[in-house]
Tab-separated table of C-alpha atoms and ligand atoms in Angstrom:
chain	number	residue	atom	x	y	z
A	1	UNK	CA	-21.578	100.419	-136.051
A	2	UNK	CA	-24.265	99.914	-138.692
A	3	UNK	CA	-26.583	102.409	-139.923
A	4	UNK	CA	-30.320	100.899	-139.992
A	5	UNK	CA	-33.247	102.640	-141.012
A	6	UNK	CA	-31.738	106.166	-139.766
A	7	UNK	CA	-30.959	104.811	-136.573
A	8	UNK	CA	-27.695	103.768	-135.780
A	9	UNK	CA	-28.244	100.523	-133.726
A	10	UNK	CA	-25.427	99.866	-131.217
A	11	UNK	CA	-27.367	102.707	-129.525
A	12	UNK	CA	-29.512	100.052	-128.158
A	13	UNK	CA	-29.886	99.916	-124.284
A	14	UNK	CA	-29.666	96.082	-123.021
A	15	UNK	CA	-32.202	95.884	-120.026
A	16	UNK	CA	-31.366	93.003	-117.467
A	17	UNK	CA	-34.759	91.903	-116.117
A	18	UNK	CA	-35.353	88.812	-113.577
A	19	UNK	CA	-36.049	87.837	-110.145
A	20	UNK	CA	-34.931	89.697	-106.824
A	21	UNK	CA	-31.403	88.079	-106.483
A	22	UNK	CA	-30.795	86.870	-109.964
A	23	UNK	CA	-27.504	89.067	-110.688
A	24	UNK	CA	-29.248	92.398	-112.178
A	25	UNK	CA	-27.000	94.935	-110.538
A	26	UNK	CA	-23.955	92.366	-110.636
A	27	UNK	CA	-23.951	91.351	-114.040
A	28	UNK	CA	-25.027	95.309	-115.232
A	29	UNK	CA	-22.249	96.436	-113.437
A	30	UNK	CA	-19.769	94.438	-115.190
A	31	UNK	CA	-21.645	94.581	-118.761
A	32	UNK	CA	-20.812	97.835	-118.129
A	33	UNK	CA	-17.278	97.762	-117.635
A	34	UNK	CA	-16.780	95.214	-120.516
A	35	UNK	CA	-18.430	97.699	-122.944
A	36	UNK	CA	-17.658	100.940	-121.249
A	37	UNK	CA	-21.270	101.919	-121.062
A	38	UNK	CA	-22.913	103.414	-118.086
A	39	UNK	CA	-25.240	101.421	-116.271
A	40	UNK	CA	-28.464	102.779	-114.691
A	41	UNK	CA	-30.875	101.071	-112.023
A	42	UNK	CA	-34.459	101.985	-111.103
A	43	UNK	CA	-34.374	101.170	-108.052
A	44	UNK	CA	-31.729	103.583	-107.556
A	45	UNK	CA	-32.979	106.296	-109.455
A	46	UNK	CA	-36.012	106.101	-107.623
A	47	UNK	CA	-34.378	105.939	-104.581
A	48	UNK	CA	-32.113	108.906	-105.318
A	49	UNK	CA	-35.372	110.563	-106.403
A	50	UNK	CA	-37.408	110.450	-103.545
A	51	UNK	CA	-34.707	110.595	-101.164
A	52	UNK	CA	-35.915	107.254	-99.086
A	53	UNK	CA	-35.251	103.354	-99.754
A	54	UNK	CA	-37.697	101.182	-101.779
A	55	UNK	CA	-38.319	100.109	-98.194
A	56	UNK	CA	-39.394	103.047	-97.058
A	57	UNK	CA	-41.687	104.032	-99.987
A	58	UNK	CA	-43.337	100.838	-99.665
A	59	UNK	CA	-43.890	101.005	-96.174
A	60	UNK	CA	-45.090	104.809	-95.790
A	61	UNK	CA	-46.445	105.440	-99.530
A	62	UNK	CA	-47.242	102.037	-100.216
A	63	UNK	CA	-46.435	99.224	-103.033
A	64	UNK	CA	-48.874	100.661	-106.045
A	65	UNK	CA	-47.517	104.208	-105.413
A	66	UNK	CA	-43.547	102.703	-105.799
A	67	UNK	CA	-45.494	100.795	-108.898
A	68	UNK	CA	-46.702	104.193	-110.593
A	69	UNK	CA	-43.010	105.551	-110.109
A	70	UNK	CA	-41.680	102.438	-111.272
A	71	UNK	CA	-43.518	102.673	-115.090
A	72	UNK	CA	-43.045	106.644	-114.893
A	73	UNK	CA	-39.783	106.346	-114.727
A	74	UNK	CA	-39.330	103.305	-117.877
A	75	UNK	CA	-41.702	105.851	-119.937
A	76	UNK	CA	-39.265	108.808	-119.325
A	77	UNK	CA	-36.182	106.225	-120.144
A	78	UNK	CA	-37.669	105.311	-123.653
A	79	UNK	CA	-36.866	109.071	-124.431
A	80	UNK	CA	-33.545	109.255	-122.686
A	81	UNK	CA	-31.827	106.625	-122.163
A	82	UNK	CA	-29.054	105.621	-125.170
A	83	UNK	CA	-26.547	103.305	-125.642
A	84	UNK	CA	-26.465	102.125	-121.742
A	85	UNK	CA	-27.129	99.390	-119.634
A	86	UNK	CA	-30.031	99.372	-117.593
A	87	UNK	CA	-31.373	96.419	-114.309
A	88	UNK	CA	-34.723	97.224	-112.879
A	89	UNK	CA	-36.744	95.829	-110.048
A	90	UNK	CA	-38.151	92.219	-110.575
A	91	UNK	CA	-41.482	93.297	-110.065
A	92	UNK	CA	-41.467	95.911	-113.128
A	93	UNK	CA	-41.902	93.138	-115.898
A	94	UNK	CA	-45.482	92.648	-114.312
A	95	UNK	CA	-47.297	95.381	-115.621
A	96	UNK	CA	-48.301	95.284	-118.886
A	97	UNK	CA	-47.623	98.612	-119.780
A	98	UNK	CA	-43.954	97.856	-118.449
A	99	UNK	CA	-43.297	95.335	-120.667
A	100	UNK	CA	-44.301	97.470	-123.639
A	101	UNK	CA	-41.482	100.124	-122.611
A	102	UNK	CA	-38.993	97.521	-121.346
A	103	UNK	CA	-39.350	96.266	-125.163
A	104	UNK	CA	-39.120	100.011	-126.207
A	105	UNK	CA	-35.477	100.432	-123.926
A	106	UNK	CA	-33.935	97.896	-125.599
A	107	UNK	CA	-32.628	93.989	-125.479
A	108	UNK	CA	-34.626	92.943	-122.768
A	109	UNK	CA	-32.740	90.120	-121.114
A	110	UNK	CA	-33.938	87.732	-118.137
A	111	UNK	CA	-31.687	86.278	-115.749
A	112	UNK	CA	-33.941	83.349	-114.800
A	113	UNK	CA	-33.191	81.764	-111.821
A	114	UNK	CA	-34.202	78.749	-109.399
A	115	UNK	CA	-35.901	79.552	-106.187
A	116	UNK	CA	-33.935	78.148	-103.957
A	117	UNK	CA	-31.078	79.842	-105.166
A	118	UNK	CA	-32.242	83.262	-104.431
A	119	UNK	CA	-33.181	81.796	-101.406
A	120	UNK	CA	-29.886	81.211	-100.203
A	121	UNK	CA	-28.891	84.451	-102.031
A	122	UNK	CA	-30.904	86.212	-99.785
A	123	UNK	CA	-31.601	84.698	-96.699
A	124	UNK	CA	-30.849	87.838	-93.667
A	125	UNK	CA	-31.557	90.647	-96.161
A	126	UNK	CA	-33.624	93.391	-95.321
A	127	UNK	CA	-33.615	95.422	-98.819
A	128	UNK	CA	-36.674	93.465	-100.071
A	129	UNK	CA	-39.984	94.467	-98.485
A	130	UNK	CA	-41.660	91.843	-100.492
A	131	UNK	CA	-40.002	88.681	-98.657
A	132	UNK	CA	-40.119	90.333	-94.991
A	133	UNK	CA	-42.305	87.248	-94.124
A	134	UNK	CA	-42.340	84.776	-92.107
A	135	UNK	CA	-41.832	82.025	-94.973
A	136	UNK	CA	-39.405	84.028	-97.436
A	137	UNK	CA	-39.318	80.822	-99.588
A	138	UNK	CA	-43.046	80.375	-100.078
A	139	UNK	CA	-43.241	84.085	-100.894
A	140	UNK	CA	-40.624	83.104	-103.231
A	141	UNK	CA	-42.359	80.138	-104.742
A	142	UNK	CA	-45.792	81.921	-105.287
A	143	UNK	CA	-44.160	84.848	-106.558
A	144	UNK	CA	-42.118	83.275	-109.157
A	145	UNK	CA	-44.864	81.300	-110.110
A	146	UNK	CA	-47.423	84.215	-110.630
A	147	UNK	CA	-44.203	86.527	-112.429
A	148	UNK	CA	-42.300	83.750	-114.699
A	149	UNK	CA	-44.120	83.672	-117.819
A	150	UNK	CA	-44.555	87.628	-118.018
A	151	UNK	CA	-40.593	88.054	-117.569
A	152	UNK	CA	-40.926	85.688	-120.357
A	153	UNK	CA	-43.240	87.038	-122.381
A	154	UNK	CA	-40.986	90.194	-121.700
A	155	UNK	CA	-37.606	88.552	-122.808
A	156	UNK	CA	-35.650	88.735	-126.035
A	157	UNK	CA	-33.386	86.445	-124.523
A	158	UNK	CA	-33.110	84.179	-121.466
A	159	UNK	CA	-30.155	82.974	-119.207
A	160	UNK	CA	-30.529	80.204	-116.989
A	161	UNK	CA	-28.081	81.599	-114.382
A	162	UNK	CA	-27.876	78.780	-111.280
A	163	UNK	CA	-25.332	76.900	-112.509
A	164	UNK	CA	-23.370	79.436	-114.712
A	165	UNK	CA	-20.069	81.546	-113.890
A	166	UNK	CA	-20.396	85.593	-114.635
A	167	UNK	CA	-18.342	85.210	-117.664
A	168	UNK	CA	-20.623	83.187	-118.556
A	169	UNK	CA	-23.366	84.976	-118.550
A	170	UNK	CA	-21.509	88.262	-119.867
A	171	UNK	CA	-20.475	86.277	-123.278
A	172	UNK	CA	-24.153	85.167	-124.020
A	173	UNK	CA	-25.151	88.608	-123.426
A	174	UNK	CA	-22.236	90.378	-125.498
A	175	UNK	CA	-22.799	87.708	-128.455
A	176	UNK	CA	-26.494	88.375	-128.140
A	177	UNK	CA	-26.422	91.716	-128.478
A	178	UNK	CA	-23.697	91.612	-131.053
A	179	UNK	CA	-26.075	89.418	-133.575
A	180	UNK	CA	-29.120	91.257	-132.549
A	181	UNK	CA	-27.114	94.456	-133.774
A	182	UNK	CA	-24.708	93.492	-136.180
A	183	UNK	CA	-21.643	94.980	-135.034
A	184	UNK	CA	-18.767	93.892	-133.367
A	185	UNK	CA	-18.420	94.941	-129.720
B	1	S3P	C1	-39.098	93.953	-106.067
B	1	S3P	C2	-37.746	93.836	-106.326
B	1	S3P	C3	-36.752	94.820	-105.841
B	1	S3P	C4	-37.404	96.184	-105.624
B	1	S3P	C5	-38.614	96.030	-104.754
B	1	S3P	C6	-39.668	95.106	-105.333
B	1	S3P	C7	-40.020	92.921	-106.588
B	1	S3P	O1	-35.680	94.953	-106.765
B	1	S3P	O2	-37.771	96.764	-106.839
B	1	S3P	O3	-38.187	95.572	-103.498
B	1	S3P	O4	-41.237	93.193	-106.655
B	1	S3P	O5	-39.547	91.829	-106.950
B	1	S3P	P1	-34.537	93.809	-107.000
B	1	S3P	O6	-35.097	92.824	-107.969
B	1	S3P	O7	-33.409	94.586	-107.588
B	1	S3P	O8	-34.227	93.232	-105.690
């Protein structure tokens, strides 16, 4: 571990960000067994928190109210949260003010991913209140097209994942972080 400016660095978080269906929980669950760190998810927390399902919030307190909770929740993590991994919803990166404390958490890293791939990811589920439609791919479509350059804008790095294995995916991120923090993992 290196000792920067007072702070030692492989303390940083590494925040998975992307797309409903990208691999957030997946590939934080096994960044976290590779480098025996716990792993956190908003959506859980939140869930665990107000003792319903991001379904339910959105459908009895409504989406701007799960919103609110959402960047409460990232500002309280800037303080807390240390030397973990951390997914969060896909629809966090969109606020502003999420982006700033995303950035704040840690390596912010985007699993970009094709549409039609979380399509077929997620065709039948009934988790994501957002593509309960009757056209889950256009939602798709017109999401990723009004979210993609923010989760950019948000990224320090980005992973095309469609085409690539976990292990994959787990080395860029591991090397990444490895540069960004000059230690060896
Ligand atoms: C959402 C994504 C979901 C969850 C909520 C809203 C979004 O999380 O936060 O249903 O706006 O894209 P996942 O990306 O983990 O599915």
């Amino acid at each position: 571990m290196k000792q920067q400016t007072g702070k030692i660095q492989a303390e940083e978080n590494i925040v998975l960000i992307g797309f409903m269906g990208c691999g957030k929980t997946t590939m934080g669950t096994k960044l976290s067994y590779r480098l025996r760190r716990t792993m956190e998810d908003t959506d859980k927390l939140i869930e665990k928190r107000q003792g319903k399902s991001v379904s339910d919030i959105f459908a009895q307190n409504g989406e701007g109210y799960f919103r609110d909770l959402e960047t409460m929740l990232l500002e309280e993590l800037t303080k807390s949260f240390h030397g973990k991994i951390l997914s969060v919803g896909g629809g966090t990166p969109v606020r502003q003010k999420n982006r700033e404390l995303l950035k704040k958490i840690g390596m912010v890293v985007y699993l970009r991913i094709q549409p039609e791939t979380v399509y077929n990811r997620l065709k039948g589920d009934t988790t994501r209140p957002l593509l309960q439609t009757e056209d889950p791919m256009k939602r798709i479509i017109d999401l990723m097209g009004q979210r993609s350059a923010l989760y950019e804008e948000a990224a320090d790095l980005i992973i095309d994942v469609d085409e690539k294995e976990s292990e994959q995916i787990l080395r860029i991120i591991c090397e990444a972080y490895q540069k960004r923090n000059k230690i060896l993992l």
